[in-house]
mmCIF file of N, CA and C in Angstrom:
data_model
loop_
_atom_site.group_PDB
_atom_site.id
_atom_site.type_symbol
_atom_site.label_atom_id
_atom_site.label_comp_id
_atom_site.label_asym_id
_atom_site.label_seq_id
_atom_site.Cartn_x
_atom_site.Cartn_y
_atom_site.Cartn_z
ATOM 1 N N MET A 1 87.620 124.885 137.850
ATOM 2 C CA MET A 1 86.985 126.031 137.225
ATOM 3 C C MET A 1 85.829 125.781 136.224
ATOM 4 N N HIS A 2 85.006 126.128 136.239
ATOM 5 C CA HIS A 2 83.470 125.923 135.389
ATOM 6 C C HIS A 2 83.975 126.448 134.037
ATOM 7 N N THR A 3 83.306 125.651 133.200
ATOM 8 C CA THR A 3 83.323 125.893 131.823
ATOM 9 C C THR A 3 81.836 126.032 131.351
ATOM 10 N N SER A 4 81.637 127.087 130.697
ATOM 11 C CA SER A 4 80.366 127.472 130.016
ATOM 12 C C SER A 4 80.416 126.513 128.856
ATOM 13 N N TRP A 5 79.214 126.117 128.446
ATOM 14 C CA TRP A 5 78.918 125.253 127.311
ATOM 15 C C TRP A 5 77.656 125.552 126.741
ATOM 16 N N GLY A 6 77.647 125.093 125.332
ATOM 17 C CA GLY A 6 76.286 125.086 124.650
ATOM 18 C C GLY A 6 76.581 123.580 123.900
ATOM 19 N N LEU A 7 75.465 123.302 123.201
ATOM 20 C CA LEU A 7 75.177 122.243 122.223
ATOM 21 C C LEU A 7 75.087 122.884 120.997
ATOM 22 N N THR A 8 75.687 122.235 119.971
ATOM 23 C CA THR A 8 75.348 122.421 118.490
ATOM 24 C C THR A 8 74.910 121.296 118.006
ATOM 25 N N ILE A 9 73.887 121.403 116.974
ATOM 26 C CA ILE A 9 73.368 120.468 116.229
ATOM 27 C C ILE A 9 73.401 120.772 114.642
ATOM 28 N N ASP A 10 73.994 119.741 113.753
ATOM 29 C CA ASP A 10 74.117 120.177 112.504
ATOM 30 C C ASP A 10 72.590 119.946 111.908
ATOM 31 N N ALA A 11 72.234 120.639 111.149
ATOM 32 C CA ALA A 11 70.912 120.687 110.603
ATOM 33 C C ALA A 11 71.101 120.760 109.175
ATOM 34 N N ALA A 12 69.835 120.355 108.234
ATOM 35 C CA ALA A 12 69.705 120.718 106.890
ATOM 36 C C ALA A 12 69.033 122.050 106.802
ATOM 37 N N ASP A 13 67.929 122.355 107.705
ATOM 38 C CA ASP A 13 67.142 123.501 107.746
ATOM 39 C C ASP A 13 67.273 124.112 109.400
ATOM 40 N N PRO A 14 68.294 124.848 109.524
ATOM 41 C CA PRO A 14 68.487 125.197 111.033
ATOM 42 C C PRO A 14 67.369 126.245 111.485
ATOM 43 N N PRO A 15 66.554 127.012 110.802
ATOM 44 C CA PRO A 15 65.594 127.901 111.337
ATOM 45 C C PRO A 15 64.460 126.756 111.674
ATOM 46 N N ARG A 16 64.062 125.965 110.829
ATOM 47 C CA ARG A 16 63.005 124.999 111.174
ATOM 48 C C ARG A 16 63.240 123.897 112.320
ATOM 49 N N LEU A 17 64.489 123.462 112.631
ATOM 50 C CA LEU A 17 64.687 122.540 113.448
ATOM 51 C C LEU A 17 64.895 123.369 115.013
ATOM 52 N N ALA A 18 65.407 124.642 114.849
ATOM 53 C CA ALA A 18 65.472 125.633 116.035
ATOM 54 C C ALA A 18 63.831 125.750 116.364
ATOM 55 N N ALA A 19 62.940 126.087 115.473
ATOM 56 C CA ALA A 19 61.581 126.303 115.815
ATOM 57 C C ALA A 19 61.023 124.877 116.481
ATOM 58 N N PHE A 20 61.533 124.102 116.070
ATOM 59 C CA PHE A 20 60.876 122.609 116.650
ATOM 60 C C PHE A 20 61.320 122.624 118.205
ATOM 61 N N TRP A 21 62.826 122.552 118.251
ATOM 62 C CA TRP A 21 63.299 122.611 119.666
ATOM 63 C C TRP A 21 62.998 123.632 120.550
ATOM 64 N N ALA A 22 62.674 124.853 120.124
ATOM 65 C CA ALA A 22 62.176 126.051 120.893
ATOM 66 C C ALA A 22 61.065 125.735 121.574
ATOM 67 N N ASP A 23 60.126 124.903 120.535
ATOM 68 C CA ASP A 23 58.654 124.499 121.361
ATOM 69 C C ASP A 23 58.845 123.338 122.296
ATOM 70 N N ALA A 24 59.636 122.415 121.911
ATOM 71 C CA ALA A 24 59.908 121.212 122.611
ATOM 72 C C ALA A 24 60.521 121.752 124.160
ATOM 73 N N LEU A 25 61.533 122.582 124.172
ATOM 74 C CA LEU A 25 62.111 122.906 125.446
ATOM 75 C C LEU A 25 61.687 124.053 126.098
ATOM 76 N N GLY A 26 60.762 124.919 125.437
ATOM 77 C CA GLY A 26 60.531 126.152 125.919
ATOM 78 C C GLY A 26 61.448 127.308 126.023
ATOM 79 N N TYR A 27 62.506 127.241 124.897
ATOM 80 C CA TYR A 27 63.501 128.003 124.436
ATOM 81 C C TYR A 27 63.066 129.161 123.679
ATOM 82 N N VAL A 28 63.883 130.150 123.705
ATOM 83 C CA VAL A 28 63.544 131.455 122.672
ATOM 84 C C VAL A 28 64.902 131.793 121.921
ATOM 85 N N GLU A 29 64.409 132.480 120.971
ATOM 86 C CA GLU A 29 65.609 132.815 120.023
ATOM 87 C C GLU A 29 66.831 133.558 120.762
ATOM 88 N N ALA A 30 68.029 133.183 120.668
ATOM 89 C CA ALA A 30 69.054 133.885 121.432
ATOM 90 C C ALA A 30 69.022 135.496 120.870
ATOM 91 N N ASP A 31 69.422 136.244 122.028
ATOM 92 C CA ASP A 31 69.540 137.530 121.554
ATOM 93 C C ASP A 31 70.769 137.759 120.881
ATOM 94 N N PRO A 32 70.791 138.732 119.645
ATOM 95 C CA PRO A 32 71.838 138.782 118.934
ATOM 96 C C PRO A 32 73.253 139.343 119.939
ATOM 97 N N PRO A 33 74.303 139.252 119.248
ATOM 98 C CA PRO A 33 75.610 140.033 119.969
ATOM 99 C C PRO A 33 75.337 141.265 120.308
ATOM 100 N N ASP A 34 76.062 141.623 121.389
ATOM 101 C CA ASP A 34 75.928 142.942 122.152
ATOM 102 C C ASP A 34 76.136 143.937 120.843
ATOM 103 N N GLY A 35 75.413 144.949 121.039
ATOM 104 C CA GLY A 35 75.485 146.136 119.934
ATOM 105 C C GLY A 35 74.647 146.138 118.849
ATOM 106 N N PHE A 36 74.145 145.026 118.582
ATOM 107 C CA PHE A 36 73.333 144.354 117.412
ATOM 108 C C PHE A 36 71.768 144.320 117.733
ATOM 109 N N GLU A 37 70.925 145.073 116.971
ATOM 110 C CA GLU A 37 69.425 144.879 117.050
ATOM 111 C C GLU A 37 69.052 143.534 116.538
ATOM 112 N N THR A 38 69.601 142.943 115.476
ATOM 113 C CA THR A 38 68.968 141.770 115.141
ATOM 114 C C THR A 38 70.169 140.875 114.688
ATOM 115 N N TRP A 39 69.949 139.462 114.504
ATOM 116 C CA TRP A 39 70.983 138.785 114.093
ATOM 117 C C TRP A 39 71.538 138.890 112.592
ATOM 118 N N ASN A 40 70.673 139.505 111.846
ATOM 119 C CA ASN A 40 70.723 139.913 110.457
ATOM 120 C C ASN A 40 71.847 140.991 110.312
ATOM 121 N N ALA A 41 71.467 141.953 111.355
ATOM 122 C CA ALA A 41 72.504 143.102 111.427
ATOM 123 C C ALA A 41 73.743 142.652 111.707
ATOM 124 N N TRP A 42 73.933 141.713 112.658
ATOM 125 C CA TRP A 42 75.213 141.365 113.202
ATOM 126 C C TRP A 42 75.947 140.573 111.796
ATOM 127 N N LEU A 43 75.158 139.677 111.225
ATOM 128 C CA LEU A 43 75.800 138.985 110.005
ATOM 129 C C LEU A 43 76.164 139.834 108.952
ATOM 130 N N LYS A 44 75.403 141.012 108.513
ATOM 131 C CA LYS A 44 75.749 141.774 107.509
ATOM 132 C C LYS A 44 77.060 142.668 108.102
ATOM 133 N N ASP A 45 77.153 143.020 109.332
ATOM 134 C CA ASP A 45 78.252 143.703 109.757
ATOM 135 C C ASP A 45 79.639 142.664 109.539
ATOM 136 N N ILE A 46 79.553 141.615 109.783
ATOM 137 C CA ILE A 46 80.577 140.757 109.751
ATOM 138 C C ILE A 46 80.881 140.290 108.602
ATOM 139 N N GLY A 47 80.097 140.438 107.469
ATOM 140 C CA GLY A 47 80.266 140.301 106.109
ATOM 141 C C GLY A 47 79.772 138.967 105.677
ATOM 142 N N VAL A 48 78.738 138.190 106.474
ATOM 143 C CA VAL A 48 78.200 137.098 105.902
ATOM 144 C C VAL A 48 77.319 137.344 104.918
ATOM 145 N N PRO A 49 77.548 136.803 103.513
ATOM 146 C CA PRO A 49 76.398 136.944 102.430
ATOM 147 C C PRO A 49 75.126 136.708 102.728
ATOM 148 N N LYS A 50 74.240 137.410 102.258
ATOM 149 C CA LYS A 50 72.902 137.503 102.498
ATOM 150 C C LYS A 50 72.200 136.134 102.251
ATOM 151 N N LYS A 51 72.750 135.352 101.208
ATOM 152 C CA LYS A 51 72.330 134.057 100.912
ATOM 153 C C LYS A 51 72.686 132.861 102.022
ATOM 154 N N GLU A 52 73.302 133.450 102.709
ATOM 155 C CA GLU A 52 73.933 132.350 104.338
ATOM 156 C C GLU A 52 73.112 132.896 105.415
ATOM 157 N N TRP A 53 72.432 133.902 105.411
ATOM 158 C CA TRP A 53 71.790 134.135 106.710
ATOM 159 C C TRP A 53 70.946 133.271 107.434
ATOM 160 N N ASN A 54 70.127 132.219 106.667
ATOM 161 C CA ASN A 54 69.423 131.281 107.127
ATOM 162 C C ASN A 54 70.483 129.997 107.363
ATOM 163 N N ASP A 55 71.551 130.100 107.451
ATOM 164 C CA ASP A 55 72.448 128.918 107.934
ATOM 165 C C ASP A 55 72.649 128.656 109.072
ATOM 166 N N ALA A 56 71.948 129.378 110.083
ATOM 167 C CA ALA A 56 72.465 129.039 111.529
ATOM 168 C C ALA A 56 71.294 129.588 112.216
ATOM 169 N N ALA A 57 70.873 129.201 113.550
ATOM 170 C CA ALA A 57 69.862 129.361 114.370
ATOM 171 C C ALA A 57 70.310 129.334 115.654
ATOM 172 N N TYR A 58 70.153 130.321 116.632
ATOM 173 C CA TYR A 58 70.625 130.116 118.082
ATOM 174 C C TYR A 58 69.209 130.228 119.027
ATOM 175 N N LEU A 59 69.320 129.183 120.243
ATOM 176 C CA LEU A 59 68.442 129.288 121.017
ATOM 177 C C LEU A 59 68.892 129.693 122.491
ATOM 178 N N SER A 60 68.132 130.040 123.312
ATOM 179 C CA SER A 60 68.751 130.214 124.627
ATOM 180 C C SER A 60 67.529 129.971 125.574
ATOM 181 N N ASP A 61 67.797 129.389 126.927
ATOM 182 C CA ASP A 61 66.986 129.327 128.084
ATOM 183 C C ASP A 61 66.488 130.646 128.386
ATOM 184 N N PRO A 62 65.150 130.748 128.308
ATOM 185 C CA PRO A 62 64.694 132.332 128.794
ATOM 186 C C PRO A 62 64.842 132.497 130.355
ATOM 187 N N ALA A 63 65.079 131.378 131.029
ATOM 188 C CA ALA A 63 65.199 131.472 132.497
ATOM 189 C C ALA A 63 66.794 131.462 132.617
ATOM 190 N N GLY A 64 67.776 131.289 131.878
ATOM 191 C CA GLY A 64 69.289 131.593 131.997
ATOM 192 C C GLY A 64 69.816 130.355 132.562
ATOM 193 N N GLN A 65 68.807 129.323 132.651
ATOM 194 C CA GLN A 65 69.654 128.176 133.530
ATOM 195 C C GLN A 65 70.250 126.847 132.285
ATOM 196 N N GLY A 66 69.605 126.591 131.297
ATOM 197 C CA GLY A 66 70.083 125.787 130.483
ATOM 198 C C GLY A 66 71.324 126.255 129.566
ATOM 199 N N PRO A 67 71.853 125.151 128.907
ATOM 200 C CA PRO A 67 72.757 125.648 127.884
ATOM 201 C C PRO A 67 71.991 126.113 126.629
ATOM 202 N N THR A 68 72.893 126.910 126.011
ATOM 203 C CA THR A 68 72.696 127.521 124.574
ATOM 204 C C THR A 68 72.456 126.314 123.579
ATOM 205 N N LEU A 69 71.699 126.582 122.468
ATOM 206 C CA LEU A 69 71.541 125.477 121.397
ATOM 207 C C LEU A 69 71.981 126.495 120.048
ATOM 208 N N SER A 70 72.679 125.930 119.147
ATOM 209 C CA SER A 70 73.222 126.105 117.933
ATOM 210 C C SER A 70 72.490 125.234 117.104
ATOM 211 N N PHE A 71 72.108 125.834 115.881
ATOM 212 C CA PHE A 71 71.893 124.839 114.886
ATOM 213 C C PHE A 71 72.476 125.477 113.647
ATOM 214 N N LEU A 72 73.545 124.594 112.974
ATOM 215 C CA LEU A 72 74.276 125.005 111.841
ATOM 216 C C LEU A 72 74.020 124.114 110.728
ATOM 217 N N LYS A 73 73.843 124.853 109.416
ATOM 218 C CA LYS A 73 73.472 123.879 108.406
ATOM 219 C C LYS A 73 74.858 123.398 107.956
ATOM 220 N N VAL A 74 74.633 122.150 107.302
ATOM 221 C CA VAL A 74 75.830 121.206 106.902
ATOM 222 C C VAL A 74 75.073 120.605 105.664
ATOM 223 N N PRO A 75 76.063 120.553 104.590
ATOM 224 C CA PRO A 75 75.671 119.873 103.401
ATOM 225 C C PRO A 75 75.070 118.260 103.514
ATOM 226 N N GLU A 76 75.782 117.693 104.530
ATOM 227 C CA GLU A 76 75.199 116.269 104.460
ATOM 228 C C GLU A 76 74.258 115.725 105.401
ATOM 229 N N ALA A 77 73.660 114.659 105.109
ATOM 230 C CA ALA A 77 72.327 114.403 105.895
ATOM 231 C C ALA A 77 72.713 113.423 106.991
ATOM 232 N N LYS A 78 71.925 113.286 107.859
ATOM 233 C CA LYS A 78 72.384 112.383 109.021
ATOM 234 C C LYS A 78 72.246 110.805 108.495
ATOM 235 N N THR A 79 73.322 110.287 108.909
ATOM 236 C CA THR A 79 73.262 108.957 108.375
ATOM 237 C C THR A 79 73.289 107.940 109.594
ATOM 238 N N VAL A 80 73.501 108.100 110.814
ATOM 239 C CA VAL A 80 73.779 106.979 111.695
ATOM 240 C C VAL A 80 73.076 107.679 112.809
ATOM 241 N N LYS A 81 72.863 106.477 113.958
ATOM 242 C CA LYS A 81 72.329 106.621 115.156
ATOM 243 C C LYS A 81 73.284 107.785 116.054
ATOM 244 N N ASN A 82 72.449 108.897 116.641
ATOM 245 C CA ASN A 82 73.082 109.842 117.752
ATOM 246 C C ASN A 82 74.055 109.042 118.551
ATOM 247 N N ARG A 83 75.262 109.447 119.248
ATOM 248 C CA ARG A 83 75.990 108.913 120.004
ATOM 249 C C ARG A 83 75.628 109.749 121.660
ATOM 250 N N VAL A 84 75.076 110.770 121.156
ATOM 251 C CA VAL A 84 74.448 111.767 122.301
ATOM 252 C C VAL A 84 73.288 112.235 122.017
ATOM 253 N N HIS A 85 72.309 112.201 122.887
ATOM 254 C CA HIS A 85 70.831 112.574 122.649
ATOM 255 C C HIS A 85 70.471 113.121 123.879
ATOM 256 N N LEU A 86 69.423 114.096 123.721
ATOM 257 C CA LEU A 86 68.513 114.787 124.838
ATOM 258 C C LEU A 86 67.466 113.725 125.503
ATOM 259 N N ASP A 87 67.415 114.062 126.560
ATOM 260 C CA ASP A 87 66.294 113.321 127.462
ATOM 261 C C ASP A 87 65.489 114.340 127.844
ATOM 262 N N LEU A 88 64.141 114.494 127.490
ATOM 263 C CA LEU A 88 62.993 115.362 127.976
ATOM 264 C C LEU A 88 62.445 114.736 129.163
ATOM 265 N N LYS A 89 62.749 115.360 130.565
ATOM 266 C CA LYS A 89 62.585 114.926 131.617
ATOM 267 C C LYS A 89 61.355 115.298 132.142
ATOM 268 N N VAL A 90 60.078 114.980 131.677
ATOM 269 C CA VAL A 90 58.746 115.365 132.102
ATOM 270 C C VAL A 90 57.695 114.287 132.958
ATOM 271 N N GLY A 91 58.237 113.085 132.972
ATOM 272 C CA GLY A 91 57.348 112.306 133.897
ATOM 273 C C GLY A 91 57.621 112.239 135.359
ATOM 274 N N GLY A 92 58.396 113.019 135.864
ATOM 275 C CA GLY A 92 58.560 113.017 137.182
ATOM 276 C C GLY A 92 59.217 112.251 138.028
ATOM 277 N N GLY A 93 59.796 111.196 137.246
ATOM 278 C CA GLY A 93 60.696 110.247 138.029
ATOM 279 C C GLY A 93 60.014 109.126 138.350
ATOM 280 N N ARG A 94 60.733 107.869 138.742
ATOM 281 C CA ARG A 94 60.303 106.772 138.947
ATOM 282 C C ARG A 94 59.318 106.765 140.419
ATOM 283 N N HIS A 95 59.458 107.718 141.261
ATOM 284 C CA HIS A 95 58.849 107.717 142.308
ATOM 285 C C HIS A 95 57.358 108.010 142.159
ATOM 286 N N GLN A 96 57.159 108.451 140.835
ATOM 287 C CA GLN A 96 55.627 108.901 140.671
ATOM 288 C C GLN A 96 54.982 107.642 140.347
ATOM 289 N N SER A 97 53.567 107.576 140.542
ATOM 290 C CA SER A 97 52.694 106.490 140.022
ATOM 291 C C SER A 97 52.967 106.027 138.568
ATOM 292 N N PRO A 98 52.956 104.985 138.085
ATOM 293 C CA PRO A 98 52.996 104.684 136.566
ATOM 294 C C PRO A 98 52.033 105.335 135.813
ATOM 295 N N LYS A 99 50.835 105.513 136.213
ATOM 296 C CA LYS A 99 49.832 105.966 135.625
ATOM 297 C C LYS A 99 50.041 107.453 135.414
ATOM 298 N N LYS A 100 50.598 108.316 136.311
ATOM 299 C CA LYS A 100 50.913 109.717 136.436
ATOM 300 C C LYS A 100 52.190 110.143 135.346
ATOM 301 N N ARG A 101 53.141 109.143 135.616
ATOM 302 C CA ARG A 101 54.184 109.387 134.623
ATOM 303 C C ARG A 101 53.871 109.045 133.247
ATOM 304 N N ARG A 102 52.990 107.909 132.747
ATOM 305 C CA ARG A 102 52.617 107.662 131.442
ATOM 306 C C ARG A 102 51.739 108.906 130.880
ATOM 307 N N SER A 103 50.770 109.338 131.676
ATOM 308 C CA SER A 103 50.030 110.513 131.639
ATOM 309 C C SER A 103 50.946 111.915 130.800
ATOM 310 N N ARG A 104 51.953 111.908 131.746
ATOM 311 C CA ARG A 104 52.852 113.247 131.545
ATOM 312 C C ARG A 104 53.635 112.997 130.211
ATOM 313 N N ILE A 105 54.163 111.815 130.278
ATOM 314 C CA ILE A 105 54.942 111.332 128.926
ATOM 315 C C ILE A 105 54.162 111.527 127.857
ATOM 316 N N GLU A 106 53.006 111.014 127.755
ATOM 317 C CA GLU A 106 52.274 110.797 126.589
ATOM 318 C C GLU A 106 51.657 112.318 126.142
ATOM 319 N N LYS A 107 51.462 112.913 127.086
ATOM 320 C CA LYS A 107 51.012 114.436 126.566
ATOM 321 C C LYS A 107 51.877 114.909 125.854
ATOM 322 N N VAL A 108 53.267 115.015 126.241
ATOM 323 C CA VAL A 108 54.374 115.480 125.677
ATOM 324 C C VAL A 108 54.859 114.877 124.218
ATOM 325 N N VAL A 109 54.556 113.643 124.232
ATOM 326 C CA VAL A 109 54.983 112.788 123.089
ATOM 327 C C VAL A 109 53.756 113.314 121.893
ATOM 328 N N GLU A 110 52.483 113.533 122.278
ATOM 329 C CA GLU A 110 51.462 113.981 121.453
ATOM 330 C C GLU A 110 51.813 115.582 120.723
ATOM 331 N N LYS A 111 52.360 116.507 121.661
ATOM 332 C CA LYS A 111 52.308 117.655 121.551
ATOM 333 C C LYS A 111 53.725 117.701 120.392
ATOM 334 N N LEU A 112 54.771 116.899 120.622
ATOM 335 C CA LEU A 112 56.004 116.922 119.874
ATOM 336 C C LEU A 112 55.674 116.194 118.323
ATOM 337 N N THR A 113 54.702 115.106 118.418
ATOM 338 C CA THR A 113 54.498 114.443 117.178
ATOM 339 C C THR A 113 53.783 115.640 116.160
ATOM 340 N N VAL A 114 52.903 116.342 116.788
ATOM 341 C CA VAL A 114 52.068 117.167 116.054
ATOM 342 C C VAL A 114 53.165 118.434 115.453
ATOM 343 N N ALA A 115 54.143 118.623 116.224
ATOM 344 C CA ALA A 115 55.289 119.595 115.918
ATOM 345 C C ALA A 115 55.994 118.813 115.056
ATOM 346 N N GLY A 116 56.152 117.761 114.496
ATOM 347 C CA GLY A 116 56.987 117.278 113.455
ATOM 348 C C GLY A 116 58.085 116.064 113.886
ATOM 349 N N ALA A 117 57.927 115.560 115.230
ATOM 350 C CA ALA A 117 58.619 114.641 115.734
ATOM 351 C C ALA A 117 58.207 113.256 115.323
ATOM 352 N N SER A 118 58.767 112.239 115.673
ATOM 353 C CA SER A 118 58.342 110.877 115.068
ATOM 354 C C SER A 118 58.575 109.761 116.443
ATOM 355 N N VAL A 119 57.591 109.038 116.699
ATOM 356 C CA VAL A 119 57.938 107.908 117.695
ATOM 357 C C VAL A 119 58.773 106.902 117.156
ATOM 358 N N GLN A 120 59.704 106.270 117.669
ATOM 359 C CA GLN A 120 60.411 105.263 117.413
ATOM 360 C C GLN A 120 60.021 103.847 117.932
ATOM 361 N N ARG A 121 59.942 104.416 119.227
ATOM 362 C CA ARG A 121 59.346 102.975 120.293
ATOM 363 C C ARG A 121 59.232 103.498 121.555
ATOM 364 N N GLU A 122 58.245 102.700 122.386
ATOM 365 C CA GLU A 122 57.814 102.895 123.567
ATOM 366 C C GLU A 122 58.908 101.854 124.450
ATOM 367 N N VAL A 123 59.411 102.359 125.575
ATOM 368 C CA VAL A 123 60.297 101.400 126.551
ATOM 369 C C VAL A 123 59.529 101.316 127.845
ATOM 370 N N GLU A 124 59.405 99.938 128.117
ATOM 371 C CA GLU A 124 58.659 99.892 129.536
ATOM 372 C C GLU A 124 59.873 99.179 130.304
ATOM 373 N N GLN A 125 59.535 99.469 131.914
ATOM 374 C CA GLN A 125 60.341 98.791 132.898
ATOM 375 C C GLN A 125 59.352 98.358 133.709
ATOM 376 N N ASP A 126 59.365 97.231 134.050
ATOM 377 C CA ASP A 126 58.663 96.498 135.065
ATOM 378 C C ASP A 126 57.110 96.473 134.601
ATOM 379 N N GLY A 127 56.712 96.457 133.562
ATOM 380 C CA GLY A 127 55.416 96.610 133.155
ATOM 381 C C GLY A 127 54.796 98.195 132.924
ATOM 382 N N ALA A 128 55.619 99.179 133.014
ATOM 383 C CA ALA A 128 55.209 100.479 133.079
ATOM 384 C C ALA A 128 55.880 100.950 132.173
ATOM 385 N N LEU A 129 55.402 102.414 131.289
ATOM 386 C CA LEU A 129 56.172 103.229 130.597
ATOM 387 C C LEU A 129 57.059 103.624 131.170
ATOM 388 N N ASP A 130 58.356 103.491 130.579
ATOM 389 C CA ASP A 130 59.527 104.269 131.073
ATOM 390 C C ASP A 130 60.085 105.447 130.378
ATOM 391 N N HIS A 131 60.202 105.446 129.083
ATOM 392 C CA HIS A 131 60.364 106.352 128.256
ATOM 393 C C HIS A 131 59.930 106.083 126.896
ATOM 394 N N VAL A 132 59.838 107.270 125.909
ATOM 395 C CA VAL A 132 59.672 106.886 124.553
ATOM 396 C C VAL A 132 60.654 107.526 123.728
ATOM 397 N N ILE A 133 61.307 106.852 122.984
ATOM 398 C CA ILE A 133 62.409 107.170 122.063
ATOM 399 C C ILE A 133 61.713 107.816 120.537
ATOM 400 N N MET A 134 62.044 109.093 120.388
ATOM 401 C CA MET A 134 61.676 109.617 119.254
ATOM 402 C C MET A 134 62.770 110.526 118.413
ATOM 403 N N THR A 135 62.273 110.851 117.356
ATOM 404 C CA THR A 135 63.402 111.449 116.575
ATOM 405 C C THR A 135 62.519 112.716 116.205
ATOM 406 N N ASP A 136 63.404 113.994 116.018
ATOM 407 C CA ASP A 136 63.050 115.133 115.537
ATOM 408 C C ASP A 136 62.707 115.276 114.377
ATOM 409 N N PRO A 137 62.505 116.389 113.507
ATOM 410 C CA PRO A 137 62.017 116.469 112.349
ATOM 411 C C PRO A 137 63.167 116.192 111.279
ATOM 412 N N GLU A 138 64.379 116.072 111.741
ATOM 413 C CA GLU A 138 65.383 115.885 110.619
ATOM 414 C C GLU A 138 66.265 114.588 111.312
ATOM 415 N N GLY A 139 65.328 113.836 112.038
ATOM 416 C CA GLY A 139 65.877 112.336 112.461
ATOM 417 C C GLY A 139 66.790 112.363 113.542
ATOM 418 N N ASN A 140 66.858 113.121 114.430
ATOM 419 C CA ASN A 140 67.826 113.181 115.554
ATOM 420 C C ASN A 140 67.110 112.568 116.508
ATOM 421 N N GLU A 141 67.694 111.390 117.231
ATOM 422 C CA GLU A 141 66.857 110.795 118.174
ATOM 423 C C GLU A 141 67.001 111.472 119.470
ATOM 424 N N PHE A 142 65.747 111.716 120.323
ATOM 425 C CA PHE A 142 65.709 112.014 121.662
ATOM 426 C C PHE A 142 64.891 111.143 122.523
ATOM 427 N N CYS A 143 64.759 111.173 123.606
ATOM 428 C CA CYS A 143 63.825 110.647 124.457
ATOM 429 C C CYS A 143 63.075 111.381 125.405
ATOM 430 N N VAL A 144 61.979 111.119 125.564
ATOM 431 C CA VAL A 144 60.630 111.592 126.474
ATOM 432 C C VAL A 144 60.523 110.646 127.707
ATOM 433 N N VAL A 145 61.054 111.216 128.820
ATOM 434 C CA VAL A 145 61.304 110.396 129.954
ATOM 435 C C VAL A 145 60.418 110.722 131.105
#
């Protein structure tokens, strides 16, 4: 039996982190629950205090293929390395020429750096760029491959 799943990311500022990942992945804000015009209308209806309305953000793949992403506000800061991370597969695979892969990876790394990510290190394999380890605006590790 298939299990539907989504990924939840703890955040200090869910709307800001969701905006970064929407840009990085080409995702969009998820539609509010059925019967509601907006997320705020749903939050109001279920009794969530207005001061908590920015404590979460939700994204979905506009093509309906990828998992949903939820960003939930937590009080504690990130303290250790992620045990799970995302790989943004933009290089085209090792069957591509090293020059083409490097160009594709560097283009995305530049875009994400402008959007608030940080480069941690580049990883080479057989003398060619294999992937770049980055962190999002809140320090969560991910790779551009």
